[in-house]
Coordinates of N, CA and C in Angstrom, one line a residue:
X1 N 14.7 57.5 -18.9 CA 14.0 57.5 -17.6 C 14.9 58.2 -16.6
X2 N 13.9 59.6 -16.0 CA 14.7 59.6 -14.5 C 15.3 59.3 -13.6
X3 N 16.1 59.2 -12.9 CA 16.2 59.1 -11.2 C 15.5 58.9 -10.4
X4 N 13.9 59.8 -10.6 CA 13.1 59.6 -9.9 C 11.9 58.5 -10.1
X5 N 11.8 58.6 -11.4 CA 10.9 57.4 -11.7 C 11.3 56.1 -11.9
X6 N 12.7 56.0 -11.7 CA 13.7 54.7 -11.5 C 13.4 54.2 -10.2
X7 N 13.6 55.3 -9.4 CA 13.6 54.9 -7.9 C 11.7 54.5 -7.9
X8 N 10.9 55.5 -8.5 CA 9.2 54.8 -8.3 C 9.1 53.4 -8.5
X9 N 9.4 53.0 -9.8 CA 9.2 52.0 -10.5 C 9.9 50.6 -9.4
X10 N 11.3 51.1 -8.9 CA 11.9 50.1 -8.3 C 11.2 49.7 -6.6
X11 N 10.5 50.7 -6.4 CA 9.8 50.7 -5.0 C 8.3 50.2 -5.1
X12 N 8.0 50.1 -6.4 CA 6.5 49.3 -7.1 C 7.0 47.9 -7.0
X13 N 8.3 47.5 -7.4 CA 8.9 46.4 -7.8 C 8.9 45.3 -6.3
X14 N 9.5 46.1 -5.1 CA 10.0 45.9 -3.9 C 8.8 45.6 -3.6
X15 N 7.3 46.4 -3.4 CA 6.4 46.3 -2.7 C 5.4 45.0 -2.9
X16 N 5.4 44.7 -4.6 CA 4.6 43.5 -5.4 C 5.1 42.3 -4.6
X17 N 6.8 42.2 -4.8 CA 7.5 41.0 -4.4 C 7.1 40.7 -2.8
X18 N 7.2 42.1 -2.2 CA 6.9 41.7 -0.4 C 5.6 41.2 -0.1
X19 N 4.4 41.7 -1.2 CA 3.3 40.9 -0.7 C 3.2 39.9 -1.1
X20 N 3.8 39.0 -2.7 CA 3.7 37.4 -2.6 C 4.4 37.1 -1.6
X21 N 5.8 37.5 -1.2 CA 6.2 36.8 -0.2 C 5.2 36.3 1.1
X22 N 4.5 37.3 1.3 CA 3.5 37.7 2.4 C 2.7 36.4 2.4
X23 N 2.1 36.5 1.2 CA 0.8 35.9 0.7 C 1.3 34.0 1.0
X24 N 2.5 34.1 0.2 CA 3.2 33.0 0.6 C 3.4 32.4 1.9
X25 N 3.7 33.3 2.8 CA 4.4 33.1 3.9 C 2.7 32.6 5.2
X26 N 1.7 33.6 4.5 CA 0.9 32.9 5.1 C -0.3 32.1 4.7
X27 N -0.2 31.4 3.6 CA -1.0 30.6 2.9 C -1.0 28.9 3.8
X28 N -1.8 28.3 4.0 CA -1.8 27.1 5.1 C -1.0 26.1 4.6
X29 N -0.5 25.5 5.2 CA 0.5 24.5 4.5 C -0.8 22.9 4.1
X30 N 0.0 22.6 2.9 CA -1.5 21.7 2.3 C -1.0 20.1 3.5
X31 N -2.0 19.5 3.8 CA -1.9 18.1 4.9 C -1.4 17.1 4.7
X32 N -0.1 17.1 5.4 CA 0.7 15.8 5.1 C 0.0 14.8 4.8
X33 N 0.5 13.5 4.1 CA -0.2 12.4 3.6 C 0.6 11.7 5.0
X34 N -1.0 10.9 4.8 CA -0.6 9.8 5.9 C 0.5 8.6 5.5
X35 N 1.0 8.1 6.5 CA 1.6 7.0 6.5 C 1.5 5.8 5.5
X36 N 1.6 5.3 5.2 CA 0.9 3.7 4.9 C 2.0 2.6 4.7
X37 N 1.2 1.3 4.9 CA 2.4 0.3 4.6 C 1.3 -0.4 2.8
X38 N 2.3 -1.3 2.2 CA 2.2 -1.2 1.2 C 0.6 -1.9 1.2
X39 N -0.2 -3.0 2.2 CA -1.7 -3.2 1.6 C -2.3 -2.1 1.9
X40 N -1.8 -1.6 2.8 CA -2.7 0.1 3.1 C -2.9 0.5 1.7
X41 N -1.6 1.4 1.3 CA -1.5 1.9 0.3 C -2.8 1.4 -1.2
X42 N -2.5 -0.1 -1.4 CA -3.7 -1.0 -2.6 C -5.0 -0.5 -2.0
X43 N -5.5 -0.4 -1.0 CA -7.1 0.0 -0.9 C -7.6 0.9 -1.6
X44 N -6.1 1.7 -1.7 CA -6.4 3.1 -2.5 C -6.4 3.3 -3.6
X45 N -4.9 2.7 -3.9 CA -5.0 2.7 -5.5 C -5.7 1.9 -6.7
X46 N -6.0 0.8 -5.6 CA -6.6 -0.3 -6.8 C -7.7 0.0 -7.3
X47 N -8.3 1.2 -6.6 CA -9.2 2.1 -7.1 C -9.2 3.6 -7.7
X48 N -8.3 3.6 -7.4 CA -8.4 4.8 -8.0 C -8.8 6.6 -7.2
X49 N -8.0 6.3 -5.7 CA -8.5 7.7 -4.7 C -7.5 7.8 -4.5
X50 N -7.3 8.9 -3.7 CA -6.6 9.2 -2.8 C -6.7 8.5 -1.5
X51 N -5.3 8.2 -0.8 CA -5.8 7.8 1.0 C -6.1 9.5 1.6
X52 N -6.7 8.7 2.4 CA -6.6 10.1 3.7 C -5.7 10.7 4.2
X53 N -6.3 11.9 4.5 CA -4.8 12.7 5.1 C -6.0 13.7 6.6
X54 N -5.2 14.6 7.3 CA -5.3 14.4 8.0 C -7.1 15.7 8.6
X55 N -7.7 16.3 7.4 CA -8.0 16.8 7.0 C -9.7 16.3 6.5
X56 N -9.4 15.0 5.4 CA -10.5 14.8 4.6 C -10.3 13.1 4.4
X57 N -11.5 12.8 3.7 CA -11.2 11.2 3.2 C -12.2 10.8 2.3
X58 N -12.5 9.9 1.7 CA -12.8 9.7 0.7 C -13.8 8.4 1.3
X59 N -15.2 8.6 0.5 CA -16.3 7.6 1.4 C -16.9 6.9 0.4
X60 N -15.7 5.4 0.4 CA -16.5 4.4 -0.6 C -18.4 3.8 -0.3
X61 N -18.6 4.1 -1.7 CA -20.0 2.8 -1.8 C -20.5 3.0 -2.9
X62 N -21.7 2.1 -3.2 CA -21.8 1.4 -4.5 C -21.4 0.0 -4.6
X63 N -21.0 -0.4 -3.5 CA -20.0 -1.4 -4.4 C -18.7 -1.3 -4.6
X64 N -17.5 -1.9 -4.1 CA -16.0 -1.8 -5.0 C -15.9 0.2 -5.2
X65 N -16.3 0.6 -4.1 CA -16.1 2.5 -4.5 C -16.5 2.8 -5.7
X66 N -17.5 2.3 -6.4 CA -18.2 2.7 -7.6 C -18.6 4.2 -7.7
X67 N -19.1 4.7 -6.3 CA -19.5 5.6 -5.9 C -18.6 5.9 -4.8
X68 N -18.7 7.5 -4.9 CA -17.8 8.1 -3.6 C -17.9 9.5 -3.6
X69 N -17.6 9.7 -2.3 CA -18.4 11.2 -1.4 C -16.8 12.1 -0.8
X70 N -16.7 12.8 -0.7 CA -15.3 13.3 0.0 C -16.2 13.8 1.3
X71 N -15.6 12.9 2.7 CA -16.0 13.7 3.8 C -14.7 14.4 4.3
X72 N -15.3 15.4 4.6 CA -14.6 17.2 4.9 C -14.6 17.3 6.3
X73 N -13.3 17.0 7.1 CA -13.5 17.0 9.0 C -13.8 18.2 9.1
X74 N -14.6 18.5 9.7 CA -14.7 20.2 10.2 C -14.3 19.9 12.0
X75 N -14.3 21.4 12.0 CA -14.0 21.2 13.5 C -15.0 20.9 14.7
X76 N -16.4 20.3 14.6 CA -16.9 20.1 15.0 C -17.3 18.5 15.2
X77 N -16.1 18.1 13.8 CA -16.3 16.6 13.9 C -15.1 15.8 14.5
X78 N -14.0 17.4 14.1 CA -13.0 16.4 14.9 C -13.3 16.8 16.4
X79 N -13.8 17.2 17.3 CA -14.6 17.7 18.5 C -15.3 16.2 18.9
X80 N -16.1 15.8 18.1 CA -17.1 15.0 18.7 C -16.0 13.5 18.4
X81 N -15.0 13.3 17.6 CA -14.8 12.3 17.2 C -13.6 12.3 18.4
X82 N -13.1 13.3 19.1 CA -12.0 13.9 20.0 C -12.8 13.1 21.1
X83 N -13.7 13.3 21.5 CA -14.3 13.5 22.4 C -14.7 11.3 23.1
X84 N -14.9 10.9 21.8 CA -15.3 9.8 22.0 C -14.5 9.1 22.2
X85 N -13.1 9.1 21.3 CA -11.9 7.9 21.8 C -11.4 8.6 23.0
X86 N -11.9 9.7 23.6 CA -11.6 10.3 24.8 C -12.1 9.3 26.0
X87 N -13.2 9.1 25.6 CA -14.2 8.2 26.9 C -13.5 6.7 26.5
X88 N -12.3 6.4 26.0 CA -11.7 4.9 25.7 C -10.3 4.7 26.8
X89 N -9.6 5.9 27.1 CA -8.5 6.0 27.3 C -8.1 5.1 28.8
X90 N -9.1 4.3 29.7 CA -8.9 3.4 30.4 C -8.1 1.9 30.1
X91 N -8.1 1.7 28.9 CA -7.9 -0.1 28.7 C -7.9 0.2 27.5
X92 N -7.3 -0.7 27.1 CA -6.9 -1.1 25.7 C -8.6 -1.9 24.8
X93 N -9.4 -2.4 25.8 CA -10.6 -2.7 26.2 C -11.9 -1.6 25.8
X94 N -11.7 -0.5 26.8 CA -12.4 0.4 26.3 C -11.7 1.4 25.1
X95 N -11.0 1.2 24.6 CA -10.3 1.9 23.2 C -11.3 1.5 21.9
X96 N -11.0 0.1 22.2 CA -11.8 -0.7 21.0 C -13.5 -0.2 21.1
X97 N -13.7 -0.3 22.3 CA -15.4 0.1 22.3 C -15.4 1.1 22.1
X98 N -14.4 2.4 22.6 CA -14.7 3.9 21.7 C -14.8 4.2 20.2
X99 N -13.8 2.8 19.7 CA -13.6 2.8 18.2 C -15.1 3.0 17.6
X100 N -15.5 1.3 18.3 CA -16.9 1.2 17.9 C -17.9 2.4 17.5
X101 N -18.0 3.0 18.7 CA -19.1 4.0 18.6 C -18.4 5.4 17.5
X102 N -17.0 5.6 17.1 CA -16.6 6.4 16.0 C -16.6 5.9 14.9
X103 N -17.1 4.4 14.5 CA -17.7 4.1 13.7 C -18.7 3.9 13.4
X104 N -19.9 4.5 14.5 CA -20.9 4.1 14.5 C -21.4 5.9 14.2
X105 N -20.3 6.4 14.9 CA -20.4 8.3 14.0 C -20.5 8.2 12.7
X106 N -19.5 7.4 12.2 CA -19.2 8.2 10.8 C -20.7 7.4 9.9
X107 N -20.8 6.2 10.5 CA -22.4 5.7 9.5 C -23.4 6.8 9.3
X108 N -23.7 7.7 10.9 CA -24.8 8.5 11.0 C -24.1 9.5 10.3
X109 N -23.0 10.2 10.6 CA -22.2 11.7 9.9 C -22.1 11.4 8.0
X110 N -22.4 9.8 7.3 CA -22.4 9.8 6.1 C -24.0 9.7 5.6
X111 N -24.3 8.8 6.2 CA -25.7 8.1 6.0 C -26.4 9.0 5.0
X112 N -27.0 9.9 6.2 CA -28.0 11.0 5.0 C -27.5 11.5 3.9
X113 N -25.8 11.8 3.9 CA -25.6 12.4 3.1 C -25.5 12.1 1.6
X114 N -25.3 10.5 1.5 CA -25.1 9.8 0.5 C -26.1 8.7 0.5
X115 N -26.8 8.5 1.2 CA -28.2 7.5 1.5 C -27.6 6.0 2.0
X116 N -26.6 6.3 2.3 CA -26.4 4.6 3.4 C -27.3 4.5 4.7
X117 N -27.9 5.6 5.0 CA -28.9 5.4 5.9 C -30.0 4.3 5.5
X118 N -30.1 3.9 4.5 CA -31.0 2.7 4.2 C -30.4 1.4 3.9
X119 N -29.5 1.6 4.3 CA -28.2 0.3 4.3 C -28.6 -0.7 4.6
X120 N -28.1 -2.2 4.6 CA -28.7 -3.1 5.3 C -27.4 -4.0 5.9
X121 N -27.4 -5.1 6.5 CA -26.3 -5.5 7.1 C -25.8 -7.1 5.8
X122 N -24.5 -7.0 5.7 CA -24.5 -7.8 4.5 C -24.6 -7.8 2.7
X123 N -24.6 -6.5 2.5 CA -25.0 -6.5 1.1 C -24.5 -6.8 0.1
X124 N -25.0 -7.5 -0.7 CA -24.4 -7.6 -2.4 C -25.5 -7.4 -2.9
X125 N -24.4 -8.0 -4.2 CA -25.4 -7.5 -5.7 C -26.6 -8.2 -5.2
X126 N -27.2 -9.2 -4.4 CA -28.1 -10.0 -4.8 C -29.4 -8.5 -4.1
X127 N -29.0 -8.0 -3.6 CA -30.3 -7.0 -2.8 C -30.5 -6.1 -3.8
X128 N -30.3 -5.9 -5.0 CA -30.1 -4.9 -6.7 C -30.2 -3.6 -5.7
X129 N -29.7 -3.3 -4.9 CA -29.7 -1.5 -4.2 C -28.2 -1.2 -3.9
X130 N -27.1 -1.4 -4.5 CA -25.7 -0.7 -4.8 C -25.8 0.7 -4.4
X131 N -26.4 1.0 -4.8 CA -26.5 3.2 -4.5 C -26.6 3.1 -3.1
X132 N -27.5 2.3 -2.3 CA -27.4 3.1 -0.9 C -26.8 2.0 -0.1
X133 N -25.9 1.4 -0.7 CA -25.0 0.0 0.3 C -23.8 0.3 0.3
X134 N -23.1 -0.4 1.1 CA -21.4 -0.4 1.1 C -21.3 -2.1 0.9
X135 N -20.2 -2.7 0.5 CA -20.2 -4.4 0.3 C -18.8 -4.0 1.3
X136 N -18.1 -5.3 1.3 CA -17.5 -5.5 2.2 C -15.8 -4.1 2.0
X137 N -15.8 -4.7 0.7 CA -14.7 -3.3 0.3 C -14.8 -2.2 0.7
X138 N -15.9 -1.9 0.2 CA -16.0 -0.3 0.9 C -15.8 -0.3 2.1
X139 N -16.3 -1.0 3.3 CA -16.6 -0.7 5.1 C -15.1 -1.0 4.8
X140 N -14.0 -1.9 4.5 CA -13.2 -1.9 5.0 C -12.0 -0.8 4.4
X141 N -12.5 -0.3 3.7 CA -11.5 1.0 2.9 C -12.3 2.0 4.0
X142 N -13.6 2.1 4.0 CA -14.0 3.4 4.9 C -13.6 3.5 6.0
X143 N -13.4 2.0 6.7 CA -12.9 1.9 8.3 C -11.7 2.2 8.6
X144 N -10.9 1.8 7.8 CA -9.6 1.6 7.5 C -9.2 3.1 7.3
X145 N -9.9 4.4 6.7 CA -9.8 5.5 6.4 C -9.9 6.5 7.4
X146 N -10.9 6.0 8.1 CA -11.1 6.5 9.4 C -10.4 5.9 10.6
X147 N -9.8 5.0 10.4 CA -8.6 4.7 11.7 C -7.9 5.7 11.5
X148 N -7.3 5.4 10.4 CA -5.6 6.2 9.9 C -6.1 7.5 10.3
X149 N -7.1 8.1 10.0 CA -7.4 9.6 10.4 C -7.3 10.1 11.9
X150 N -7.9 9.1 12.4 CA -7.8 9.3 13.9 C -6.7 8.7 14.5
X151 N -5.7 8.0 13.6 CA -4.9 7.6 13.9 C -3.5 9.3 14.0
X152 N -3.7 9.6 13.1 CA -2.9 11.0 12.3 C -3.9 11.5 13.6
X153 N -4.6 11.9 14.1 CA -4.7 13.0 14.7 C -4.2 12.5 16.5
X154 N -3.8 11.8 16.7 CA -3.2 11.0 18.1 C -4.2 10.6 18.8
X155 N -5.1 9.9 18.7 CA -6.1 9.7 19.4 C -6.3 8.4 20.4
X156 N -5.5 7.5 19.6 CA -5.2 6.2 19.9 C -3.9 5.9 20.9
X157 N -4.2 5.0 22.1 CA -3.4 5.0 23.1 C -2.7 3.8 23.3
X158 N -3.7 2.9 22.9 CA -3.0 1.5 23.1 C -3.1 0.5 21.9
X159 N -3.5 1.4 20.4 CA -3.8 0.4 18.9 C -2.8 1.4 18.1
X160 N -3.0 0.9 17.4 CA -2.1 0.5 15.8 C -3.1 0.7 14.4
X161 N -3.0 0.9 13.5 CA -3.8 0.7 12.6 C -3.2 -0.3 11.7
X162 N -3.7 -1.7 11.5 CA -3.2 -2.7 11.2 C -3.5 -2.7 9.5
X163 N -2.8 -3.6 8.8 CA -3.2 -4.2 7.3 C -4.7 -5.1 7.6
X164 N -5.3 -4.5 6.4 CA -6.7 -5.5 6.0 C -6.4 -6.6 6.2
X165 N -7.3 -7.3 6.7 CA -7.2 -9.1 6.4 C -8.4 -9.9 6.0
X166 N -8.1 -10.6 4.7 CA -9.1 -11.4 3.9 C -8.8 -12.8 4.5
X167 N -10.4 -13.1 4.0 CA -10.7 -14.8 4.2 C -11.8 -15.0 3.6
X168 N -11.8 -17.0 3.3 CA -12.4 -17.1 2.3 C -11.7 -18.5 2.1
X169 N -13.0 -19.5 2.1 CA -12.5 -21.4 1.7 C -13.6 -21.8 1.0
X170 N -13.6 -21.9 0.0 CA -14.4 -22.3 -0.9 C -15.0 -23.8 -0.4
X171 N -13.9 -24.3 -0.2 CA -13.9 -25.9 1.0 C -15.0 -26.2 1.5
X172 N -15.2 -25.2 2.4 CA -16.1 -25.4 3.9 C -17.2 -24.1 3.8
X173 N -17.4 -23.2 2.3 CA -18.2 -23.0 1.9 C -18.3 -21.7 2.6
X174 N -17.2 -21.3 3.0 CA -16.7 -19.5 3.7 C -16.4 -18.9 2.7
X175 N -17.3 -17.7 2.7 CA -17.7 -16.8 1.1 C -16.3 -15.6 1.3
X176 N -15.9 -15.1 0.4 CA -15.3 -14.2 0.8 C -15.0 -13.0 1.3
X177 N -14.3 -12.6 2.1 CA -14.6 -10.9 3.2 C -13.4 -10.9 3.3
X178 N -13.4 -9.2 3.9 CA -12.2 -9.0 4.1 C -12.7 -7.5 5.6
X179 N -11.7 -7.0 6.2 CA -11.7 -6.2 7.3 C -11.1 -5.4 7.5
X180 N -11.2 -4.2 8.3 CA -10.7 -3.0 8.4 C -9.4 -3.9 10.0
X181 N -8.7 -3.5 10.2 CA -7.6 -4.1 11.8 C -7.0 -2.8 12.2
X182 N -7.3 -3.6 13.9 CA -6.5 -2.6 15.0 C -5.4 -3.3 15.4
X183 N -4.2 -2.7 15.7 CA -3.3 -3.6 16.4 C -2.9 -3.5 18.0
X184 N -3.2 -4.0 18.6 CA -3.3 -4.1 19.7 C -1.3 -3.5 20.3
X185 N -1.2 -2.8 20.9 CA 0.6 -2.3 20.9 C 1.2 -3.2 21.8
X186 N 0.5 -3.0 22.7 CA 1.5 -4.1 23.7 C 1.2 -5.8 23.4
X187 N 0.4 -6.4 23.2 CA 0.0 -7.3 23.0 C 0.3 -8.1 21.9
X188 N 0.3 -7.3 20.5 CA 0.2 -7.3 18.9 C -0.6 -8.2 18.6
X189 N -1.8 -8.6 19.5 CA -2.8 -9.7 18.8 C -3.4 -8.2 17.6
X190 N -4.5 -8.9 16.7 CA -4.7 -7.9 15.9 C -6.5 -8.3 15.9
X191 N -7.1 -6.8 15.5 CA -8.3 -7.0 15.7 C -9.5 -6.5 14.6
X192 N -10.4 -7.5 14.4 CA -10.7 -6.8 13.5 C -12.0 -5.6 13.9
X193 N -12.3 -4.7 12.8 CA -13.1 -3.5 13.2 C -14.2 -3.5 12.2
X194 N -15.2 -4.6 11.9 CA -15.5 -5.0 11.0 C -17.3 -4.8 11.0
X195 N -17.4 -3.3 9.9 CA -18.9 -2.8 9.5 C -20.0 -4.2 8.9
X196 N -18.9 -4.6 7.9 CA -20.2 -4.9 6.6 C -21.8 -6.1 7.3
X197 N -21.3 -6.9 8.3 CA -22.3 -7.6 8.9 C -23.2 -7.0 9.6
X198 N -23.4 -5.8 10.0 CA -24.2 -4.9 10.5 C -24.7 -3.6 9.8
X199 N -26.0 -3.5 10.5 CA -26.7 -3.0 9.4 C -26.9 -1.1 9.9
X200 N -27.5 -0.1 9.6 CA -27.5 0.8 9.8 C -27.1 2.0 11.1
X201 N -25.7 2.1 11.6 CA -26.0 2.4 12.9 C -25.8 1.6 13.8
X202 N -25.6 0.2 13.4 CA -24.9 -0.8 14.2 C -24.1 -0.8 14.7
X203 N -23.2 -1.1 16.0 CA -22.0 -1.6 15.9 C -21.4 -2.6 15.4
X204 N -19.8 -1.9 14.6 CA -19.2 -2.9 13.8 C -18.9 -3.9 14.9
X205 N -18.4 -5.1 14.1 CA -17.9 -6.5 15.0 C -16.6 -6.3 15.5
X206 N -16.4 -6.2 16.5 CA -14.8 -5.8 17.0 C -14.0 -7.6 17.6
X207 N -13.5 -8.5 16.8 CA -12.8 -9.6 17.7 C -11.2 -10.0 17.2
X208 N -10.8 -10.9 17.6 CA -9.8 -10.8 17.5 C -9.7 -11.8 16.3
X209 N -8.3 -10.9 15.4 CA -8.7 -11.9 13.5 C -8.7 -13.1 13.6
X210 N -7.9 -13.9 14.8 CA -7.8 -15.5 14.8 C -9.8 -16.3 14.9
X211 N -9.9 -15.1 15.7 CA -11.9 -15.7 15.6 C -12.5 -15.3 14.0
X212 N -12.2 -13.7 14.0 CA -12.9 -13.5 13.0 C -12.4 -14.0 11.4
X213 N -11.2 -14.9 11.3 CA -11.1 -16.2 10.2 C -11.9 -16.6 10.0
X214 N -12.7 -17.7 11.2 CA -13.1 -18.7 11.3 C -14.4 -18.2 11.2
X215 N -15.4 -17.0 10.8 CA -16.8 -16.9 10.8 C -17.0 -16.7 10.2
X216 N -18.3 -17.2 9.5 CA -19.1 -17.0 7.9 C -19.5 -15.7 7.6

């Protein structure tokens, strides 16, 4: 080999390498994983998903996530979802009621797409329609999915995204549930953010866990 075809070959060599680097250099970096504390973390795994990250999340139903849909933030959702815990930022008070209504987005932003639009408030097995219900798992893995998201995107001024909390006395004939929780920062009472007793479009039950123990 020449001189000169040494030097071609070595300037083909130079040119390949500078565009991965390129390609590299500007490829999007993939979305941190969110945070979690260790019950966070079991929503996820005991099923078998991924948690959310800051990007996408994963939309139990069926039942126990029997079924599941990947919702995809676009920027029109994080816009309108921006926009609502925007109208919260008075009180720790109005936080919670903006919660509300971002979870009253994401029923209508899933609904059609997976048919929870025919949802009803309370469901189990006894209604035989699993395909278009969430049970209490799902609303609280979905809710729970959508804090942390809106949580990751700083939206929240005066909450926390708390650990689920179950209940359930066989005793006094209190069936079992469990909840998506806000944590209140300055205060640390904790709250729950709780879909499954409402039905399509409703707002979830927002009170505080020491009440919502104590209700059937």
């Amino acid at each position: 080999m020449d001189e000169k075809e040494r030097l071609a070959r070595l300037g083909k060599a130079f040119a390949f390498y500078g565009f991965a680097l390129a390609s590299t250099l500007a490829a999007p970096a993939p979305a941190s994983a969110v945070e979690l504390t260790e019950p966070q973390a079991a929503l996820y795994s005991t099923v078998s998903i991924f948690p959310p990250d800051a990007t996408k999340m994963t939309v139990c139903y069926g039942f126990v996530c029997r079924r599941r849909e990947i919702l995809d933030f676009t920027a029109s959702d994080h816009a309108a979802l921006t926009k609502i815990l925007g109208a919260g930022k008075a009180s720790a008070a109005a936080e919670r009621a903006a919660v509300q209504k971002a979870v009253i987005w994401f029923d209508h932003r899933m609904g059609p797409v997976i048919g929870t639009d025919k949802r009803v408030a309370k469901a189990d097995f006894r209604y035989f329609d699993a395909p278009h219900n969430f049970d209490c798992w799902d609303t609280t893995r979905n809710t729970t999915s959508l804090l942390l998201v809106l949580q990751e995107w700083k939206l929240f001024k005066y909450h926390l995204v708390g650990d689920p909390h179950y209940r359930g006395n066989a005793l006094v004939l209190q069936t079992p549930h469990n909840t998506a929780v806000l944590v209140d920062r300055a205060t640390k009472i904790e709250w729950s953010v709780d879909l499954w007793p409402r039905g399509y479009l409703q707002p979830p039950d927002v009170m505080p866990i020491t009440q919502w123990v104590t209700e059937d």
